[in-house]
Coordinates of C-alpha atoms in Angstrom, one line a residue:
Chain L
K1 CA -29.3 35.4 -12.4
A2 CA -32.4 37.6 -12.5
G3 CA -31.6 40.9 -11.0
V4 CA -33.2 43.0 -8.2
T5 CA -36.9 44.1 -8.8
Q6 CA -38.9 46.7 -7.4
T7 CA -42.6 47.0 -7.2
P8 CA -44.7 49.3 -7.9
R9 CA -42.2 51.1 -10.0
Y10 CA -44.2 54.3 -9.7
L11 CA -46.8 54.8 -7.0
I12 CA -48.9 58.4 -6.7
K13 CA -50.1 58.9 -2.8
T14 CA -51.3 61.7 -1.0
R15 CA -49.9 63.5 2.4
G16 CA -51.3 61.3 5.2
Q17 CA -51.5 57.9 3.4
Q18 CA -49.1 55.5 3.9
V19 CA -47.1 53.6 1.4
T20 CA -45.4 49.8 1.1
L21 CA -42.2 49.5 -1.4
S22 CA -41.7 45.6 -2.2
C23 CA -38.0 44.5 -3.2
S24 CA -36.8 41.0 -4.5
P25 CA -33.0 40.5 -4.9
I26 CA -30.9 38.4 -6.6
S27 CA -31.3 34.8 -6.2
G28 CA -29.0 33.7 -3.2
H29 CA -28.1 37.1 -1.6
R30 CA -29.3 37.4 2.1
S31 CA -28.6 41.4 2.3
V32 CA -31.1 44.2 1.5
S33 CA -31.0 47.7 2.2
W34 CA -33.0 50.4 1.3
Y35 CA -32.0 54.1 0.1
Q36 CA -33.7 57.1 -0.4
Q37 CA -32.6 59.5 -3.5
T38 CA -33.6 62.9 -4.3
P39 CA -32.2 65.3 -6.5
G40 CA -31.6 67.7 -3.2
Q41 CA -30.0 65.1 -0.6
G42 CA -28.2 62.5 -2.8
L43 CA -28.9 58.9 -1.5
Q44 CA -29.3 58.6 1.5
F45 CA -29.6 54.9 3.4
L46 CA -32.7 54.0 5.3
F47 CA -32.0 50.9 6.7
E48 CA -30.3 47.2 6.1
Y49 CA -31.7 43.7 6.9
F50 CA -29.5 40.6 6.5
S51 CA -32.1 37.0 7.3
E52 CA -34.8 39.0 8.5
T53 CA -32.9 41.1 11.2
Q54 CA -32.3 44.7 10.8
R55 CA -28.7 45.0 10.6
N56 CA -28.2 49.0 10.2
K57 CA -30.7 52.1 10.2
G58 CA -29.5 55.2 9.3
N59 CA -31.1 58.8 10.2
F60 CA -34.7 58.5 9.3
P61 CA -37.5 58.9 11.6
G62 CA -39.9 56.4 12.9
R63 CA -42.3 56.7 9.5
F64 CA -40.3 54.8 8.2
S65 CA -39.7 51.1 8.5
G66 CA -39.2 47.4 6.9
R67 CA -39.1 43.9 7.4
Q68 CA -37.2 41.0 5.5
F69 CA -39.1 38.0 4.9
S70 CA -37.4 34.2 5.4
N71 CA -37.0 33.8 1.2
S72 CA -34.9 37.5 1.5
R73 CA -37.6 39.4 0.2
S74 CA -37.8 42.8 1.8
E75 CA -40.6 45.2 1.9
M76 CA -40.3 49.4 3.0
N77 CA -43.3 51.0 4.6
V78 CA -43.6 54.7 4.9
S79 CA -46.4 55.8 7.1
T80 CA -48.1 59.4 6.9
L81 CA -46.7 61.1 4.2
E82 CA -45.2 63.6 3.7
L83 CA -44.8 66.5 0.9
G84 CA -40.5 65.7 1.7
D85 CA -41.2 61.7 1.1
S86 CA -41.6 62.0 -2.2
A87 CA -38.3 60.5 -3.8
L88 CA -36.7 58.2 -5.7
Y89 CA -36.3 54.5 -3.4
L90 CA -34.0 52.2 -4.1
C91 CA -33.3 48.7 -2.7
A92 CA -29.9 46.9 -3.2
S93 CA -29.3 42.8 -2.4
S94 CA -25.6 42.1 -1.4
G95 CA -24.4 38.6 -1.6
T96 CA -21.2 39.1 0.1
R97 CA -20.8 42.2 2.4
D98 CA -18.8 44.3 -0.3
T99 CA -20.6 44.8 -3.9
Q100 CA -24.3 46.1 -3.7
Y101 CA -26.7 45.8 -6.6
F102 CA -29.3 47.9 -7.3
G103 CA -32.9 47.7 -8.4
P104 CA -34.7 49.7 -10.4
G105 CA -36.2 51.9 -7.6
T106 CA -39.8 53.0 -6.5
R107 CA -40.8 56.3 -7.9
L108 CA -42.7 57.8 -5.0
T109 CA -44.9 61.0 -5.6
V110 CA -47.0 62.6 -2.8
L111 CA -49.5 65.4 -3.8
Chain T
G1 CA -25.8 60.3 5.7
Q2 CA -21.8 61.1 5.2
Q3 CA -21.2 61.1 1.8
L4 CA -18.5 61.0 -0.4
N5 CA -16.3 64.0 -2.1
Q6 CA -16.7 63.7 -5.6
S7 CA -16.0 65.9 -8.4
P8 CA -16.5 67.3 -10.9
Q9 CA -20.0 67.9 -10.3
S10 CA -20.7 68.1 -14.5
M11 CA -18.9 67.6 -17.0
F12 CA -19.1 68.2 -20.9
I13 CA -17.1 67.1 -23.0
Q14 CA -16.7 66.3 -26.6
E15 CA -17.7 62.4 -27.9
G16 CA -14.0 60.7 -28.6
E17 CA -12.7 62.6 -25.4
D18 CA -11.3 60.9 -22.1
V19 CA -12.7 61.0 -18.9
S20 CA -11.5 61.6 -15.3
M21 CA -13.6 61.8 -12.6
N22 CA -12.3 60.5 -8.6
C23 CA -13.9 60.4 -5.4
T24 CA -12.4 61.4 -1.7
S25 CA -13.0 60.9 2.2
S26 CA -11.2 62.0 5.1
S27 CA -12.3 58.4 6.3
I28 CA -10.3 54.9 5.5
F29 CA -12.4 52.3 3.0
N30 CA -12.2 48.7 2.3
T31 CA -13.7 48.8 -0.5
W32 CA -14.8 51.3 -2.9
L33 CA -17.7 50.6 -5.6
W34 CA -18.6 52.5 -9.1
Y35 CA -22.0 53.4 -10.5
K36 CA -23.1 54.5 -13.4
Q37 CA -26.8 55.4 -12.9
D38 CA -29.6 56.9 -16.1
P39 CA -32.5 58.9 -15.5
G40 CA -35.4 57.3 -13.5
E41 CA -33.3 54.0 -12.8
G42 CA -30.7 52.7 -10.3
P43 CA -27.8 53.1 -10.5
V44 CA -26.1 49.9 -12.4
L45 CA -22.6 48.6 -11.1
L46 CA -19.6 49.3 -13.1
I47 CA -16.6 48.3 -11.3
A48 CA -15.5 46.9 -7.7
L49 CA -12.4 47.9 -5.9
Y50 CA -11.1 45.8 -2.8
K51 CA -7.7 46.7 -3.0
A52 CA -5.6 49.6 -2.1
G53 CA -3.8 50.6 -5.2
E54 CA -6.2 48.4 -7.2
L55 CA -6.5 48.9 -10.7
T56 CA -9.4 47.5 -12.4
S57 CA -11.1 48.0 -16.2
N58 CA -14.1 47.0 -17.5
G59 CA -14.1 48.0 -21.2
R60 CA -13.2 51.5 -21.7
L61 CA -13.1 52.2 -17.9
T62 CA -10.6 51.8 -15.6
A63 CA -10.6 52.1 -11.9
Q64 CA -8.4 52.8 -9.2
F65 CA -8.3 52.4 -5.9
G66 CA -6.1 55.1 -4.2
I67 CA -3.2 53.7 -1.9
T68 CA -4.2 55.9 1.0
R69 CA -7.6 53.9 0.6
K70 CA -9.0 57.4 1.2
D71 CA -9.6 58.1 -2.8
S72 CA -11.0 56.5 -6.2
F73 CA -10.4 57.9 -9.3
L74 CA -12.9 56.3 -12.5
N75 CA -11.6 57.5 -16.1
I76 CA -14.0 56.6 -19.3
S77 CA -11.6 56.6 -22.6
A78 CA -12.8 57.7 -26.0
S79 CA -16.8 58.8 -24.9
I80 CA -19.5 57.9 -26.9
P81 CA -22.7 59.3 -26.7
S82 CA -24.2 56.1 -24.4
D83 CA -22.1 57.1 -21.7
V84 CA -24.5 59.9 -20.9
G85 CA -25.4 59.9 -17.3
I86 CA -24.4 60.2 -13.3
Y87 CA -21.7 58.7 -12.1
F88 CA -21.2 57.6 -8.4
C89 CA -18.5 56.4 -6.5
A90 CA -19.4 53.9 -3.5
G91 CA -17.1 53.3 -0.7
L92 CA -17.5 50.7 2.0
R93 CA -16.3 50.4 5.1
Y94 CA -16.0 47.5 7.2
T95 CA -16.3 49.6 10.7
G96 CA -20.3 49.9 11.1
N97 CA -20.7 47.8 7.7
Q98 CA -22.4 50.7 5.7
F99 CA -21.8 51.9 2.0
Y100 CA -21.6 55.3 1.6
F101 CA -22.2 57.5 -1.8
G102 CA -20.9 60.2 -3.4
T103 CA -23.4 63.4 -4.9
G104 CA -22.5 62.0 -8.8
T105 CA -21.1 63.6 -11.2
S106 CA -23.2 64.3 -14.1
L107 CA -21.8 63.7 -17.7
T108 CA -22.8 65.5 -20.7
V109 CA -21.3 63.7 -24.6
I110 CA -21.7 66.3 -27.1
P111 CA -21.7 64.0 -30.5

């Protein structure tokens, strides 16, 4: 089975721009979660989608949004980028509620 | 978001030595997961634990689900250079259905 894939792997944007990141979960997995990882804050939960519905949400501002499609692929959008949004964004998929498998991440740099 | 207390924060060991790290929480968890992350990559699942007291091995790695459900331990025996990386624990509580992550243990193996 192919693992979780994320595109793009690297992204450079400037302040004020917006960005969309994509995640394809493991085949058959219906749950997709997004995390932000920074050296200072560690892994921070953004949100989780299951069957196209947001099931859980972390404490991030409304500039961070996501969606999930009928094929379970998910996208995450960040609008009005700030310097502090520079991070590794990780997507994780779950087939059962008890295990998560991570993708390689998208490294976002905001200049 | 809430993070688990993981220790030690970093370890420098000689090749061939055994390694121990742990994760603790004030809350009870239903599942414990252990991941390894290489620089710039996503975390890779090493071991999953689903039952209090459970002891599970994966090659030279052994992990245990604490009997109180509030902690978990990971041991690596006979360390080798490719063990270098950051190890994370993750706990899942059915209430809220959200994973919480440890702050990570950075492992350096000196040949």
